[in-house]
PDB file of C-alpha atoms and ligand atoms in Angstrom:
ATOM      1  CA  MET A   1      84.954 101.853  94.434  1.00 60.00           C
ATOM      2  CA  SER A   2      83.956 103.955  97.675  1.00 61.00           C
ATOM      3  CA  GLY A   3      86.229 107.121  98.523  1.00 86.00           C
ATOM      4  CA  LYS A   4      90.016 107.828  97.519  1.00 95.00           C
ATOM      5  CA  VAL A   5      92.469 105.360  97.669  1.00 98.00           C
ATOM      6  CA  ILE A   6      95.243 107.682  99.723  1.00 98.00           C
ATOM      7  CA  LEU A   7      98.979 106.249  99.806  1.00 98.00           C
ATOM      8  CA  HIS A   8     101.308 107.167 102.603  1.00 98.00           C
ATOM      9  CA  TYR A   9     105.122 106.778 102.264  1.00 98.00           C
ATOM     10  CA  PHE A  10     108.240 108.533 100.948  1.00 98.00           C
ATOM     11  CA  ASN A  11     108.169 110.295  97.946  1.00 98.00           C
ATOM     12  CA  GLY A  12     110.643 107.583  97.389  1.00 98.00           C
ATOM     13  CA  ARG A  13     110.689 103.664  95.590  1.00 98.00           C
ATOM     14  CA  GLY A  14     110.803 101.943  98.834  1.00 98.00           C
ATOM     15  CA  LYS A  15     108.102  99.192  99.590  1.00 98.00           C
ATOM     16  CA  MET A  16     105.451 101.203  98.466  1.00 98.00           C
ATOM     17  CA  GLU A  17     106.594 101.097  94.464  1.00 98.00           C
ATOM     18  CA  SER A  18     105.026  97.680  94.171  1.00 98.00           C
ATOM     19  CA  ILE A  19     101.603  99.425  95.653  1.00 98.00           C
ATOM     20  CA  ARG A  20     101.752 101.866  92.763  1.00 98.00           C
ATOM     21  CA  TRP A  21     102.865  99.272  90.163  1.00 98.00           C
ATOM     22  CA  LEU A  22      99.176  97.415  90.429  1.00 98.00           C
ATOM     23  CA  LEU A  23      97.659  99.819  90.969  1.00 98.00           C
ATOM     24  CA  THR A  24      98.309 101.647  88.290  1.00 98.00           C
ATOM     25  CA  VAL A  25      97.758  98.567  86.560  1.00 98.00           C
ATOM     26  CA  ALA A  26      94.580  98.166  87.759  1.00 98.00           C
ATOM     27  CA  GLU A  27      93.657 102.016  86.732  1.00 97.00           C
ATOM     28  CA  VAL A  28      92.827 103.045  89.825  1.00 98.00           C
ATOM     29  CA  GLU A  29      93.446 106.949  90.709  1.00 97.00           C
ATOM     30  CA  PHE A  30      95.089 106.923  93.818  1.00 98.00           C
ATOM     31  CA  GLU A  31      96.572 110.385  95.912  1.00 98.00           C
ATOM     32  CA  GLU A  32     100.336 110.172  97.408  1.00 98.00           C
ATOM     33  CA  HIS A  33     100.834 111.684 101.313  1.00 98.00           C
ATOM     34  CA  TYR A  34     104.863 111.737 101.165  1.00 98.00           C
ATOM     35  CA  LEU A  35     106.019 111.712 104.972  1.00 98.00           C
ATOM     36  CA  THR A  36     109.345 114.463 104.705  1.00 98.00           C
ATOM     37  CA  ASN A  37     109.799 114.535 108.543  1.00 97.00           C
ATOM     38  CA  ARG A  38     108.712 112.979 112.359  1.00 98.00           C
ATOM     39  CA  GLU A  39     106.517 115.036 113.296  1.00 98.00           C
ATOM     40  CA  GLU A  40     104.287 114.015 110.100  1.00 98.00           C
ATOM     41  CA  TYR A  41     105.234 109.687 110.984  1.00 98.00           C
ATOM     42  CA  LEU A  42     104.330 110.557 114.889  1.00 98.00           C
ATOM     43  CA  LYS A  43     100.828 112.229 113.842  1.00 98.00           C
ATOM     44  CA  LEU A  44     100.388 108.692 112.064  1.00 98.00           C
ATOM     45  CA  LEU A  45     101.410 106.411 115.311  1.00 98.00           C
ATOM     46  CA  ASN A  46      99.264 109.272 117.344  1.00 98.00           C
ATOM     47  CA  GLU A  47      95.993 108.765 115.692  1.00 97.00           C
ATOM     48  CA  GLY A  48      96.825 105.170 116.007  1.00 97.00           C
ATOM     49  CA  SER A  49      96.780 104.662 111.983  1.00 98.00           C
ATOM     50  CA  LEU A  50      99.850 101.968 111.467  1.00 98.00           C
ATOM     51  CA  MET A  51      99.746  98.504 112.969  1.00 98.00           C
ATOM     52  CA  PHE A  52     103.290  98.174 113.437  1.00 98.00           C
ATOM     53  CA  GLN A  53     104.132 101.381 113.543  1.00 98.00           C
ATOM     54  CA  GLN A  54     104.772 100.613 110.244  1.00 98.00           C
ATOM     55  CA  VAL A  55     104.742 102.489 106.891  1.00 98.00           C
ATOM     56  CA  PRO A  56     103.373 101.127 103.500  1.00 98.00           C
ATOM     57  CA  LEU A  57      99.940 102.721 104.654  1.00 98.00           C
ATOM     58  CA  VAL A  58      97.402 102.167 102.064  1.00 98.00           C
ATOM     59  CA  GLU A  59      93.587 103.765 102.893  1.00 98.00           C
ATOM     60  CA  ILE A  60      91.543 101.677 100.812  1.00 98.00           C
ATOM     61  CA  ASP A  61      87.436 101.291 100.357  1.00 98.00           C
ATOM     62  CA  GLY A  62      87.358 102.514 104.701  1.00 97.00           C
ATOM     63  CA  LEU A  63      90.423 100.576 106.054  1.00 98.00           C
ATOM     64  CA  LYS A  64      93.724 101.613 106.947  1.00 98.00           C
ATOM     65  CA  LEU A  65      95.961  98.758 105.551  1.00 98.00           C
ATOM     66  CA  VAL A  66      99.689  97.672 106.299  1.00 98.00           C
ATOM     67  CA  GLN A  67     101.491  94.997 105.655  1.00 98.00           C
ATOM     68  CA  THR A  68     102.348  95.461 101.658  1.00 98.00           C
ATOM     69  CA  LYS A  69     101.496  92.198 100.947  1.00 98.00           C
ATOM     70  CA  ALA A  70      98.161  92.123 102.558  1.00 98.00           C
ATOM     71  CA  ILE A  71      98.310  95.168 100.834  1.00 98.00           C
ATOM     72  CA  LEU A  72     100.112  94.139  97.458  1.00 98.00           C
ATOM     73  CA  TYR A  73      96.720  90.922  98.240  1.00 98.00           C
ATOM     74  CA  TYR A  74      93.482  93.003  99.257  1.00 98.00           C
ATOM     75  CA  ILE A  75      94.280  94.850  95.596  1.00 98.00           C
ATOM     76  CA  ALA A  76      95.192  91.700  93.503  1.00 98.00           C
ATOM     77  CA  GLU A  77      91.277  90.222  94.834  1.00 98.00           C
ATOM     78  CA  LYS A  78      89.975  93.442  94.457  1.00 98.00           C
ATOM     79  CA  PHE A  79      90.873  93.958  91.007  1.00 98.00           C
ATOM     80  CA  ASN A  80      91.265  90.412  89.390  1.00 98.00           C
ATOM     81  CA  LEU A  81      94.429  90.527  89.713  1.00 98.00           C
ATOM     82  CA  HIS A  82      94.543  87.198  92.463  1.00 98.00           C
ATOM     83  CA  GLY A  83      93.779  84.213  90.388  1.00 98.00           C
ATOM     84  CA  LYS A  84      91.275  82.135  89.857  1.00 98.00           C
ATOM     85  CA  ASP A  85      91.080  79.949  92.700  1.00 98.00           C
ATOM     86  CA  ILE A  86      93.196  79.156  95.793  1.00 98.00           C
ATOM     87  CA  LYS A  87      95.502  76.921  93.166  1.00 98.00           C
ATOM     88  CA  GLU A  88      96.094  79.996  90.914  1.00 98.00           C
ATOM     89  CA  ARG A  89      95.590  81.875  94.005  1.00 98.00           C
ATOM     90  CA  VAL A  90      99.176  79.855  96.064  1.00 98.00           C
ATOM     91  CA  MET A  91     101.246  79.978  92.521  1.00 98.00           C
ATOM     92  CA  ILE A  92     101.001  84.189  92.205  1.00 98.00           C
ATOM     93  CA  ASN A  93     101.618  83.977  95.578  1.00 98.00           C
ATOM     94  CA  MET A  94     104.452  81.849  95.928  1.00 98.00           C
ATOM     95  CA  TYR A  95     106.328  84.476  92.364  1.00 98.00           C
ATOM     96  CA  ALA A  96     105.487  87.625  94.331  1.00 98.00           C
ATOM     97  CA  GLU A  97     107.034  86.439  97.710  1.00 98.00           C
ATOM     98  CA  GLY A  98     110.226  85.692  96.035  1.00 98.00           C
ATOM     99  CA  LEU A  99     110.177  88.948  93.070  1.00 98.00           C
ATOM    100  CA  ILE A 100     109.516  90.531  96.882  1.00 98.00           C
ATOM    101  CA  ASP A 101     112.065  89.053  98.455  1.00 98.00           C
ATOM    102  CA  HIS A 102     114.268  90.191  95.389  1.00 98.00           C
ATOM    103  CA  MET A 103     112.659  93.531  95.463  1.00 98.00           C
ATOM    104  CA  GLU A 104     113.642  93.749  98.909  1.00 98.00           C
ATOM    105  CA  MET A 105     117.979  93.035  98.483  1.00 97.00           C
ATOM    106  CA  ILE A 106     117.860  96.003  96.058  1.00 98.00           C
ATOM    107  CA  MET A 107     115.707  98.284  97.920  1.00 97.00           C
ATOM    108  CA  VAL A 108     118.652  98.369 100.267  1.00 95.00           C
ATOM    109  CA  LEU A 109     121.358  99.362  98.877  1.00 96.00           C
ATOM    110  CA  PRO A 110     121.200 102.927  99.760  1.00 94.00           C
ATOM    111  CA  PHE A 111     120.867 102.535 103.056  1.00 93.00           C
ATOM    112  CA  VAL A 112     124.918 100.192 102.581  1.00 92.00           C
ATOM    113  CA  THR A 113     128.142 102.010 102.935  1.00 89.00           C
ATOM    114  CA  ASP A 114     129.666  98.667 101.114  1.00 91.00           C
ATOM    115  CA  THR A 115     127.734  98.491  98.139  1.00 92.00           C
ATOM    116  CA  LYS A 116     130.031  96.063  95.612  1.00 94.00           C
ATOM    117  CA  PRO A 117     129.312  92.708  97.344  1.00 95.00           C
ATOM    118  CA  LYS A 118     125.638  93.133  97.857  1.00 96.00           C
ATOM    119  CA  LEU A 119     125.358  93.957  94.434  1.00 97.00           C
ATOM    120  CA  ASP A 120     127.607  91.043  93.887  1.00 97.00           C
ATOM    121  CA  ASN A 121     125.630  89.282  95.356  1.00 97.00           C
ATOM    122  CA  ILE A 122     121.923  90.538  93.841  1.00 98.00           C
ATOM    123  CA  ARG A 123     122.988  89.704  90.904  1.00 98.00           C
ATOM    124  CA  SER A 124     124.811  85.923  90.949  1.00 98.00           C
ATOM    125  CA  LYS A 125     120.626  85.556  93.017  1.00 98.00           C
ATOM    126  CA  ALA A 126     119.223  87.308  89.911  1.00 98.00           C
ATOM    127  CA  GLU A 127     121.458  84.827  87.128  1.00 98.00           C
ATOM    128  CA  GLU A 128     120.184  81.671  89.397  1.00 98.00           C
ATOM    129  CA  ARG A 129     117.652  81.641  91.748  1.00 98.00           C
ATOM    130  CA  TYR A 130     114.717  84.183  90.179  1.00 98.00           C
ATOM    131  CA  LEU A 131     115.477  84.482  86.983  1.00 98.00           C
ATOM    132  CA  PRO A 132     115.257  80.434  85.927  1.00 98.00           C
ATOM    133  CA  VAL A 133     111.603  80.493  87.583  1.00 98.00           C
ATOM    134  CA  PHE A 134     110.425  82.907  85.199  1.00 98.00           C
ATOM    135  CA  GLU A 135     111.993  81.899  82.347  1.00 98.00           C
ATOM    136  CA  LYS A 136     110.762  78.520  82.477  1.00 98.00           C
ATOM    137  CA  ALA A 137     107.401  79.586  83.467  1.00 98.00           C
ATOM    138  CA  LEU A 138     107.804  81.529  80.693  1.00 98.00           C
ATOM    139  CA  THR A 139     108.518  78.773  77.815  1.00 97.00           C
ATOM    140  CA  GLY A 140     104.957  79.730  76.167  1.00 95.00           C
ATOM    141  CA  PRO A 141     102.939  81.007  77.875  1.00 95.00           C
ATOM    142  CA  VAL A 142     101.689  84.292  77.721  1.00 97.00           C
ATOM    143  CA  TYR A 143     101.405  84.903  81.374  1.00 98.00           C
ATOM    144  CA  LEU A 144     102.876  83.775  84.611  1.00 98.00           C
ATOM    145  CA  VAL A 145      99.729  82.155  86.084  1.00 98.00           C
ATOM    146  CA  GLY A 146      96.157  80.917  84.970  1.00 98.00           C
ATOM    147  CA  GLY A 147      96.438  82.765  81.546  1.00 97.00           C
ATOM    148  CA  LYS A 148      95.389  85.780  82.883  1.00 98.00           C
ATOM    149  CA  LEU A 149      96.840  88.872  83.596  1.00 98.00           C
ATOM    150  CA  SER A 150      98.138  88.933  87.586  1.00 98.00           C
ATOM    151  CA  LEU A 151     100.278  90.382  90.398  1.00 98.00           C
ATOM    152  CA  ALA A 152     103.008  87.811  89.813  1.00 98.00           C
ATOM    153  CA  ASP A 153     103.397  89.392  86.510  1.00 98.00           C
ATOM    154  CA  VAL A 154     103.476  92.570  87.343  1.00 98.00           C
ATOM    155  CA  LEU A 155     105.723  91.922  89.857  1.00 99.00           C
ATOM    156  CA  LEU A 156     107.530  90.412  87.591  1.00 98.00           C
ATOM    157  CA  VAL A 157     108.081  93.430  84.876  1.00 98.00           C
ATOM    158  CA  GLU A 158     108.455  95.930  88.262  1.00 98.00           C
ATOM    159  CA  CYS A 159     111.795  93.512  89.350  1.00 98.00           C
ATOM    160  CA  THR A 160     113.484  93.239  85.435  1.00 98.00           C
ATOM    161  CA  LEU A 161     113.507  96.795  85.158  1.00 98.00           C
ATOM    162  CA  MET A 162     115.442  97.416  88.718  1.00 98.00           C
ATOM    163  CA  LEU A 163     117.757  94.775  87.886  1.00 98.00           C
ATOM    164  CA  GLU A 164     118.360  96.226  84.355  1.00 98.00           C
ATOM    165  CA  GLU A 165     119.120  99.293  85.632  1.00 98.00           C
ATOM    166  CA  LYS A 166     122.194  97.867  87.918  1.00 98.00           C
ATOM    167  CA  PHE A 167     122.276  95.740  85.088  1.00 98.00           C
ATOM    168  CA  PRO A 168     121.814  96.484  81.769  1.00 98.00           C
ATOM    169  CA  ASP A 169     122.775  93.268  80.125  1.00 98.00           C
ATOM    170  CA  ILE A 170     120.469  90.806  82.819  1.00 98.00           C
ATOM    171  CA  LEU A 171     118.075  89.175  80.337  1.00 98.00           C
ATOM    172  CA  LYS A 172     120.667  88.733  77.688  1.00 98.00           C
ATOM    173  CA  GLU A 173     120.184  85.292  79.059  1.00 97.00           C
ATOM    174  CA  PHE A 174     116.210  84.982  79.877  1.00 98.00           C
ATOM    175  CA  PRO A 175     114.681  85.450  76.145  1.00 98.00           C
ATOM    176  CA  ASN A 176     111.226  84.355  77.887  1.00 98.00           C
ATOM    177  CA  ILE A 177     111.561  86.940  80.091  1.00 98.00           C
ATOM    178  CA  LYS A 178     112.975  89.900  77.908  1.00 98.00           C
ATOM    179  CA  SER A 179     109.728  89.220  75.497  1.00 98.00           C
ATOM    180  CA  PHE A 180     107.376  88.767  77.872  1.00 98.00           C
ATOM    181  CA  GLN A 181     108.805  92.043  79.390  1.00 98.00           C
ATOM    182  CA  GLY A 182     108.130  94.086  75.833  1.00 98.00           C
ATOM    183  CA  ARG A 183     104.152  92.574  75.689  1.00 97.00           C
ATOM    184  CA  MET A 184     103.756  94.359  79.078  1.00 98.00           C
ATOM    185  CA  THR A 185     105.409  97.617  78.707  1.00 98.00           C
ATOM    186  CA  LEU A 186     103.231  97.732  75.452  1.00 98.00           C
ATOM    187  CA  LYS A 187     100.145  97.518  77.893  1.00 97.00           C
ATOM    188  CA  PRO A 188      98.720 101.853  77.288  1.00 97.00           C
ATOM    189  CA  ALA A 189      98.320 102.111  81.898  1.00 97.00           C
ATOM    190  CA  ILE A 190     102.465 100.167  82.196  1.00 98.00           C
ATOM    191  CA  SER A 191     103.376 102.096  79.222  1.00 98.00           C
ATOM    192  CA  ARG A 192     102.067 105.535  80.391  1.00 97.00           C
ATOM    193  CA  PHE A 193     103.913 104.252  84.010  1.00 98.00           C
ATOM    194  CA  LEU A 194     107.394 104.186  81.819  1.00 98.00           C
ATOM    195  CA  GLN A 195     106.848 107.498  81.259  1.00 97.00           C
ATOM    196  CA  PRO A 196     108.447 110.829  83.001  1.00 96.00           C
ATOM    197  CA  GLY A 197     106.248 112.720  85.127  1.00 95.00           C
ATOM    198  CA  SER A 198     104.379 109.951  86.504  1.00 97.00           C
ATOM    199  CA  LYS A 199     103.711 108.769  89.577  1.00 97.00           C
ATOM    200  CA  ARG A 200     106.221 106.083  89.376  1.00 98.00           C
ATOM    201  CA  LYS A 201     109.782 107.072  91.113  1.00 98.00           C
ATOM    202  CA  PRO A 202     113.049 107.069  90.187  1.00 97.00           C
ATOM    203  CA  GLN A 203     115.801 105.029  91.632  1.00 96.00           C
ATOM    204  CA  PRO A 204     116.477 106.269  95.438  1.00 96.00           C
ATOM    205  CA  ASP A 205     119.195 109.400  95.670  1.00 95.00           C
ATOM    206  CA  GLU A 206     121.181 110.497  99.079  1.00 95.00           C
ATOM    207  CA  GLY A 207     117.813 113.176  99.680  1.00 96.00           C
ATOM    208  CA  TYR A 208     115.444 109.821 100.292  1.00 97.00           C
ATOM    209  CA  VAL A 209     117.858 108.013 102.003  1.00 96.00           C
ATOM    210  CA  LYS A 210     118.215 111.577 104.078  1.00 96.00           C
ATOM    211  CA  THR A 211     114.434 111.777 104.634  1.00 98.00           C
ATOM    212  CA  VAL A 212     113.593 107.782 106.059  1.00 97.00           C
ATOM    213  CA  LYS A 213     116.710 108.720 108.073  1.00 96.00           C
ATOM    214  CA  GLU A 214     115.408 112.013 109.941  1.00 97.00           C
ATOM    215  CA  VAL A 215     111.543 109.830 109.617  1.00 97.00           C
ATOM    216  CA  PHE A 216     112.821 107.169 111.615  1.00 97.00           C
ATOM    217  CA  ASN A 217     115.442 108.881 114.084  1.00 95.00           C
ATOM    218  CA  ILE A 218     118.690 106.618 112.198  1.00 92.00           C
ATOM    219  CA  THR A 219     121.847 108.289 113.556  1.00 85.00           C
ATOM    220  CA  GLY A 220     124.344 105.072 112.735  1.00 71.00           C
ATOM    221  CA  PRO A 221     124.437 102.845 109.765  1.00 67.00           C
ATOM    222  CA  PHE A 222     121.231 101.292 108.416  1.00 64.00           C
ATOM    223  CA  PRO A 223     119.471  98.458 110.805  1.00 55.00           C
TER     224      PRO A 223
HETATM  225  N1  GSH B   1     106.223  93.558 106.510  1.00 82.24           N
HETATM  226  C1  GSH B   1     106.578  95.769 106.751  1.00 82.24           C
HETATM  227  C2  GSH B   1     107.464  96.125 106.415  1.00 82.24           C
HETATM  228  C3  GSH B   1     107.533  97.600 106.664  1.00 82.24           C
HETATM  229  C4  GSH B   1     108.500  98.070 107.148  1.00 82.24           C
HETATM  230  O1  GSH B   1     109.398  97.997 107.395  1.00 82.24           O
HETATM  231  N2  GSH B   1     108.740  99.845 106.513  1.00 82.24           N
HETATM  232  C5  GSH B   1     109.138 100.793 107.550  1.00 82.24           C
HETATM  233  C6  GSH B   1     109.792 101.867 105.531  1.00 82.24           C
HETATM  234  S1  GSH B   1     110.071 100.916 104.720  1.00 82.24           S
HETATM  235  C7  GSH B   1     109.758 101.554 108.398  1.00 82.24           C
HETATM  236  O2  GSH B   1     108.312 101.502 108.046  1.00 82.24           O
HETATM  237  N3  GSH B   1     110.121 100.744 109.254  1.00 82.24           N
HETATM  238  C8  GSH B   1     110.575 101.144 111.044  1.00 82.24           C
HETATM  239  C9  GSH B   1     110.085  99.954 112.006  1.00 82.24           C
HETATM  240  O3  GSH B   1     110.270  99.404 111.910  1.00 82.24           O
HETATM  241  O4  GSH B   1     110.661 101.241 113.118  1.00 82.24           O
HETATM  242  C10 GSH B   1     106.218  95.473 105.292  1.00 82.24           C
HETATM  243  O5  GSH B   1     106.132  94.725 104.378  1.00 82.24           O
HETATM  244  O6  GSH B   1     105.071  96.495 104.494  1.00 82.24           O
END
């Protein structure tokens, strides 16, 4: 691969965390440039690096990539985690987009004031909409698509761990997903990523929320 992979985002999970997960599983080294104040964001804007004035931004192969899903698909394609043909790829993308939709519900929690109804909604969507799909898909197969590790598997581990942080017993009724998670977390790259001191980010705290608001000049409630 030509040159370093550089991630531009906050020092926190947000939309970049799935990209960190995927690079880790692909065993790709990456460097992180954290946005800590508005000036750093304006610099990226002024140099024309942000197509839609948004991060995540990933520098890879001489490209400046934005849009989380496009970035994930590029990395998955490049590192052979995106199926063997268009039919596998579309399944992987369907799973991936469902998981991203669900993780985004969790991602916004630190920015909302009344979290209880949001948490209740996340739990019921997990139990009734998202997890049943993966429980069924994993009846028998070791991986979600094509008998081979893919982006969909990586996002499912990330998502289930996020859910368990909020609802420790959430996988009780989903034994196939729980054993899948167990298998995946034994993979050396994932196991290292889950150790303290890795590039995995902790759950967002007040400092993270404050930085995001300052960088984007958000004064009132989050839009
Ligand atoms: N569809 C984009 C959305 C990116 C996005 O909303 N990024 C936020 C930070 S997590 C941002 O840059 N917000 C500033 C803005 O929209 O002005 C993606 O998935 O990457």
